[in-house]
Every structure is written in structure tokens, then in C-alpha cells.
């Protein structure tokens, strides 16, 4: 078998994954280098799985690299991938007056967007956002998200290639980690709209 997503080191199977530390690192670094923000909020998910641990590590390591102290007032870790948790996270983080927010997770983002809409907060004028995941389930038509995405097509292609090699030649365990893709929308405050780089 080939897993899409990292498996534990004691398992013998192959996997294809995205560098999830880089996903949030890229988002935070974009806010720091392109927009000169320092109070960067984070709404993610408790590190119950490696993907959530990695994205939290990416956020923290980028702040550390640029000499920015972590502020717990503008960090919220949801109990799980849940819209209500995203709503609570937005309420908590925004009360700490961040300059911008990095959001991890599709369903969490839906809750964040609902709170922002209820409070009549404008994206990106009042609060710039970068989303570290794929497209959310529901997206208001006036929001063009800046995202750091998994290369979904490539994940599937590599997984099938590895699987076929193992079926045909009984290949050895393979571990492939792909780079995430930055998609520039307008939600981060950039004038650049709709393009990968």
C-alpha cells in the first residue's frame, strides 16, 4: 500500500506527503516580508495528528527565525476540524488585535469566516488572512483567498507511480515529501490577484 499523508516511522509502507511545516512557514513569512506584520495570529488544530503538529511548528519556527515573540493571546488551537471551533477561534484571536491571521483547515475556516461576516469585519482591509489548506466547503464570492495548498494532483500521481513500481518489481519503501504551493489571492492584502508562484 501507499499512504497519502505521513505514516509513523515503525510502519513498513510507503507514503507521499506535503511538507506541512513549510505550509504555515511560507504563510507567516509572506506576512512578515511582504506586509511587514509582526502580530500574526494563528487559528489551527490541536497537534493530535502529525499534520497539525507540523503546521503549528511551521508557524512557531518562522516567528522565531524573524525574532518575533509568540503571543498566546492571538493563537487558538481547535479541538478538532470543526466550524464552531473556528468561530470560537476567530472570536478569541481577534480580541487580541492581531495584524493578520493564518488559518489551518477547511472546516475551521468556515467558522472563522462566519464570525468575521457577523462582526462586519472586512477581509483584507480590517484583517488579512492566509489559508493553509485547499478550498473551503463554502466560500463567499467576494473573497479571493491567498492559500498555501497541498499539490493534490502530484500527491496522487506519485502515490500511483510508487504503487505500480512496487507491484511490478516489489520495490522498496519510498517516502516522498512534496513542497506546498503558494497561491496569491487578495485576502492577504496583496494587489496581486489569482496566481501561483
mmCIF file of C-alpha atoms in Angstrom:
data_model
loop_
_atom_site.group_PDB
_atom_site.id
_atom_site.type_symbol
_atom_site.label_atom_id
_atom_site.label_comp_id
_atom_site.label_asym_id
_atom_site.label_seq_id
_atom_site.Cartn_x
_atom_site.Cartn_y
_atom_site.Cartn_z
ATOM 1 C CA UNK A 1 0.000 0.000 0.000
ATOM 2 C CA UNK A 2 0.974 3.642 -0.374
ATOM 3 C CA UNK A 3 -0.382 6.193 2.073
ATOM 4 C CA UNK A 4 -1.180 9.768 1.061
ATOM 5 C CA UNK A 5 -0.078 11.509 4.231
ATOM 6 C CA UNK A 6 2.777 10.639 6.558
ATOM 7 C CA UNK A 7 2.686 7.383 8.490
ATOM 8 C CA UNK A 8 4.553 6.506 11.664
ATOM 9 C CA UNK A 9 8.202 5.518 11.356
ATOM 10 C CA UNK A 10 7.642 1.970 12.611
ATOM 11 C CA UNK A 11 5.304 1.103 9.727
ATOM 12 C CA UNK A 12 6.776 -0.504 6.621
ATOM 13 C CA UNK A 13 4.574 1.083 3.984
ATOM 14 C CA UNK A 14 5.388 3.888 1.577
ATOM 15 C CA UNK A 15 3.872 7.358 1.693
ATOM 16 C CA UNK A 16 3.588 10.595 -0.222
ATOM 17 C CA UNK A 17 3.048 13.779 1.766
ATOM 18 C CA UNK A 18 3.346 17.553 1.655
ATOM 19 C CA UNK A 19 5.931 19.399 3.720
ATOM 20 C CA UNK A 20 3.382 20.684 6.222
ATOM 21 C CA UNK A 21 5.930 22.630 8.255
ATOM 22 C CA UNK A 22 6.604 24.698 5.140
ATOM 23 C CA UNK A 23 2.895 25.373 4.613
ATOM 24 C CA UNK A 24 2.499 27.648 7.611
ATOM 25 C CA UNK A 25 6.115 28.829 7.460
ATOM 26 C CA UNK A 26 5.504 30.207 3.946
ATOM 27 C CA UNK A 27 2.285 31.929 5.086
ATOM 28 C CA UNK A 28 3.886 33.581 8.121
ATOM 29 C CA UNK A 29 6.982 34.597 6.158
ATOM 30 C CA UNK A 30 4.791 36.193 3.483
ATOM 31 C CA UNK A 31 3.101 38.366 6.097
ATOM 32 C CA UNK A 32 6.464 39.326 7.626
ATOM 33 C CA UNK A 33 8.463 40.029 4.466
ATOM 34 C CA UNK A 34 5.767 41.331 2.109
ATOM 35 C CA UNK A 35 3.499 43.194 4.535
ATOM 36 C CA UNK A 36 5.822 43.933 7.487
ATOM 37 C CA UNK A 37 3.400 42.429 10.009
ATOM 38 C CA UNK A 38 4.601 41.217 13.415
ATOM 39 C CA UNK A 39 1.388 40.375 15.267
ATOM 40 C CA UNK A 40 0.446 37.320 13.253
ATOM 41 C CA UNK A 41 -2.482 35.345 14.648
ATOM 42 C CA UNK A 42 -2.838 31.600 14.162
ATOM 43 C CA UNK A 43 -6.028 29.532 14.159
ATOM 44 C CA UNK A 44 -5.168 25.868 13.776
ATOM 45 C CA UNK A 45 -5.954 22.480 15.227
ATOM 46 C CA UNK A 46 -4.502 20.780 18.303
ATOM 47 C CA UNK A 47 -1.488 18.612 17.341
ATOM 48 C CA UNK A 48 -3.363 15.314 17.628
ATOM 49 C CA UNK A 49 -2.036 14.261 14.193
ATOM 50 C CA UNK A 50 1.345 14.894 12.610
ATOM 51 C CA UNK A 51 -0.101 17.326 10.042
ATOM 52 C CA UNK A 52 -1.413 19.614 12.790
ATOM 53 C CA UNK A 53 1.813 19.328 14.808
ATOM 54 C CA UNK A 54 3.818 20.213 11.703
ATOM 55 C CA UNK A 55 1.722 23.250 10.781
ATOM 56 C CA UNK A 56 1.990 24.601 14.337
ATOM 57 C CA UNK A 57 5.751 24.043 14.222
ATOM 58 C CA UNK A 58 5.977 25.935 10.921
ATOM 59 C CA UNK A 59 4.163 28.926 12.443
ATOM 60 C CA UNK A 60 6.373 28.954 15.531
ATOM 61 C CA UNK A 61 9.670 28.379 13.725
ATOM 62 C CA UNK A 62 9.068 31.264 11.310
ATOM 63 C CA UNK A 63 8.272 33.673 14.138
ATOM 64 C CA UNK A 64 11.436 32.537 15.913
ATOM 65 C CA UNK A 65 13.588 32.974 12.821
ATOM 66 C CA UNK A 66 12.465 36.585 12.449
ATOM 67 C CA UNK A 67 12.830 37.341 16.147
ATOM 68 C CA UNK A 68 9.097 37.715 16.826
ATOM 69 C CA UNK A 69 7.884 36.576 20.229
ATOM 70 C CA UNK A 70 4.973 34.156 20.241
ATOM 71 C CA UNK A 71 1.821 35.642 21.792
ATOM 72 C CA UNK A 72 -0.725 33.150 23.122
ATOM 73 C CA UNK A 73 -3.469 35.777 23.022
ATOM 74 C CA UNK A 74 -3.532 35.521 19.217
ATOM 75 C CA UNK A 75 -3.221 31.721 18.934
ATOM 76 C CA UNK A 76 -6.165 29.312 19.021
ATOM 77 C CA UNK A 77 -5.900 25.537 18.629
ATOM 78 C CA UNK A 78 -9.246 23.948 17.825
ATOM 79 C CA UNK A 79 -10.194 20.659 19.469
ATOM 80 C CA UNK A 80 -10.772 19.188 16.020
ATOM 81 C CA UNK A 81 -11.651 20.171 12.431
ATOM 82 C CA UNK A 82 -14.916 21.869 13.307
ATOM 83 C CA UNK A 83 -16.644 25.076 12.151
ATOM 84 C CA UNK A 84 -17.791 26.012 15.670
ATOM 85 C CA UNK A 85 -14.204 25.738 16.837
ATOM 86 C CA UNK A 86 -13.176 28.056 14.005
ATOM 87 C CA UNK A 87 -15.852 30.521 15.121
ATOM 88 C CA UNK A 88 -14.556 30.437 18.701
ATOM 89 C CA UNK A 89 -11.005 30.742 17.445
ATOM 90 C CA UNK A 90 -11.785 33.862 15.419
ATOM 91 C CA UNK A 91 -13.530 35.462 18.391
ATOM 92 C CA UNK A 92 -10.589 34.734 20.698
ATOM 93 C CA UNK A 93 -7.776 35.640 18.300
ATOM 94 C CA UNK A 94 -9.387 38.844 17.011
ATOM 95 C CA UNK A 95 -9.893 40.043 20.596
ATOM 96 C CA UNK A 96 -6.085 40.092 20.858
ATOM 97 C CA UNK A 97 -5.812 42.598 17.968
ATOM 98 C CA UNK A 98 -3.600 40.720 15.509
ATOM 99 C CA UNK A 99 -2.485 42.470 12.332
ATOM 100 C CA UNK A 100 -3.301 39.360 10.273
ATOM 101 C CA UNK A 101 -4.259 35.698 10.695
ATOM 102 C CA UNK A 102 -3.038 32.364 9.339
ATOM 103 C CA UNK A 103 -5.839 29.753 9.312
ATOM 104 C CA UNK A 104 -5.285 25.991 9.046
ATOM 105 C CA UNK A 105 -8.123 23.729 7.889
ATOM 106 C CA UNK A 106 -11.109 23.996 5.568
ATOM 107 C CA UNK A 107 -13.932 23.500 8.040
ATOM 108 C CA UNK A 108 -12.219 25.657 10.670
ATOM 109 C CA UNK A 109 -12.002 28.427 8.059
ATOM 110 C CA UNK A 110 -15.771 28.293 7.518
ATOM 111 C CA UNK A 111 -16.300 29.111 11.191
ATOM 112 C CA UNK A 112 -13.721 31.899 11.030
ATOM 113 C CA UNK A 113 -15.434 33.449 8.001
ATOM 114 C CA UNK A 114 -18.859 33.229 9.675
ATOM 115 C CA UNK A 115 -17.633 35.133 12.732
ATOM 116 C CA UNK A 116 -15.919 37.747 10.559
ATOM 117 C CA UNK A 117 -19.101 38.235 8.492
ATOM 118 C CA UNK A 118 -21.264 38.590 11.622
ATOM 119 C CA UNK A 119 -18.914 41.231 13.007
ATOM 120 C CA UNK A 120 -18.850 43.061 9.656
ATOM 121 C CA UNK A 121 -15.062 42.781 9.510
ATOM 122 C CA UNK A 122 -13.605 43.314 6.045
ATOM 123 C CA UNK A 123 -11.026 40.968 4.506
ATOM 124 C CA UNK A 124 -8.310 42.156 3.865
ATOM 125 C CA UNK A 125 -8.889 45.800 4.863
ATOM 126 C CA UNK A 126 -9.570 45.038 8.543
ATOM 127 C CA UNK A 127 -7.895 41.648 8.832
ATOM 128 C CA UNK A 128 -5.728 39.997 6.149
ATOM 129 C CA UNK A 129 -5.925 36.183 6.045
ATOM 130 C CA UNK A 130 -3.870 33.370 4.534
ATOM 131 C CA UNK A 131 -5.480 29.928 4.419
ATOM 132 C CA UNK A 132 -3.210 26.876 4.723
ATOM 133 C CA UNK A 133 -5.361 24.230 3.086
ATOM 134 C CA UNK A 134 -7.371 23.602 -0.046
ATOM 135 C CA UNK A 135 -10.615 25.361 -0.956
ATOM 136 C CA UNK A 136 -13.147 25.517 1.898
ATOM 137 C CA UNK A 137 -16.566 23.928 1.619
ATOM 138 C CA UNK A 138 -18.332 27.309 1.498
ATOM 139 C CA UNK A 139 -16.624 30.467 0.267
ATOM 140 C CA UNK A 140 -18.238 33.895 -0.052
ATOM 141 C CA UNK A 141 -17.988 35.052 -3.686
ATOM 142 C CA UNK A 142 -16.254 38.323 -2.788
ATOM 143 C CA UNK A 143 -13.290 36.636 -1.047
ATOM 144 C CA UNK A 144 -10.350 35.549 -3.193
ATOM 145 C CA UNK A 145 -8.216 33.557 -0.782
ATOM 146 C CA UNK A 146 -4.469 33.609 -0.591
ATOM 147 C CA UNK A 147 -3.573 29.999 0.141
ATOM 148 C CA UNK A 148 -0.688 27.645 0.771
ATOM 149 C CA UNK A 149 -2.004 24.433 -0.770
ATOM 150 C CA UNK A 150 -1.035 20.826 -0.993
ATOM 151 C CA UNK A 151 -0.139 19.787 -4.571
ATOM 152 C CA UNK A 152 -3.107 17.402 -4.649
ATOM 153 C CA UNK A 153 -2.678 16.178 -8.234
ATOM 154 C CA UNK A 154 1.017 15.464 -7.677
ATOM 155 C CA UNK A 155 0.317 13.607 -4.421
ATOM 156 C CA UNK A 156 -1.986 11.234 -6.299
ATOM 157 C CA UNK A 157 0.383 10.820 -9.244
ATOM 158 C CA UNK A 158 3.394 9.996 -7.065
ATOM 159 C CA UNK A 159 1.346 7.561 -4.977
ATOM 160 C CA UNK A 160 0.192 5.625 -8.057
ATOM 161 C CA UNK A 161 3.719 5.614 -9.536
ATOM 162 C CA UNK A 162 5.153 4.160 -6.321
ATOM 163 C CA UNK A 163 2.364 1.607 -6.073
ATOM 164 C CA UNK A 164 2.896 0.417 -9.661
ATOM 165 C CA UNK A 165 6.652 0.103 -9.109
ATOM 166 C CA UNK A 166 6.069 -1.993 -6.024
ATOM 167 C CA UNK A 167 3.543 -4.236 -7.787
ATOM 168 C CA UNK A 168 5.813 -4.776 -10.798
ATOM 169 C CA UNK A 169 9.213 -5.003 -9.135
ATOM 170 C CA UNK A 170 8.473 -5.405 -5.452
ATOM 171 C CA UNK A 171 10.128 -2.071 -4.872
ATOM 172 C CA UNK A 172 11.409 -0.869 -1.522
ATOM 173 C CA UNK A 173 9.663 1.526 0.788
ATOM 174 C CA UNK A 174 9.554 5.038 -0.653
ATOM 175 C CA UNK A 175 8.917 8.267 1.203
ATOM 176 C CA UNK A 176 8.195 11.320 -0.938
ATOM 177 C CA UNK A 177 7.629 14.775 0.567
ATOM 178 C CA UNK A 178 6.453 17.478 -1.842
ATOM 179 C CA UNK A 179 6.649 21.246 -1.490
ATOM 180 C CA UNK A 180 3.398 23.163 -0.919
ATOM 181 C CA UNK A 181 2.125 25.660 -3.490
ATOM 182 C CA UNK A 182 1.611 29.357 -2.720
ATOM 183 C CA UNK A 183 -1.477 30.788 -4.413
ATOM 184 C CA UNK A 184 -1.686 34.572 -4.330
ATOM 185 C CA UNK A 185 -5.206 35.877 -3.903
ATOM 186 C CA UNK A 186 -6.327 39.172 -2.405
ATOM 187 C CA UNK A 187 -7.226 38.066 1.148
ATOM 188 C CA UNK A 188 -3.670 38.684 2.417
ATOM 189 C CA UNK A 189 -3.741 42.304 1.270
ATOM 190 C CA UNK A 190 -1.640 41.826 -1.869
ATOM 191 C CA UNK A 191 -2.705 43.626 -5.025
ATOM 192 C CA UNK A 192 -1.634 40.536 -6.976
ATOM 193 C CA UNK A 193 -4.764 38.508 -7.657
ATOM 194 C CA UNK A 194 -5.082 34.856 -8.533
ATOM 195 C CA UNK A 195 -1.718 33.404 -9.424
ATOM 196 C CA UNK A 196 0.621 30.690 -8.239
ATOM 197 C CA UNK A 197 4.257 31.378 -7.532
#
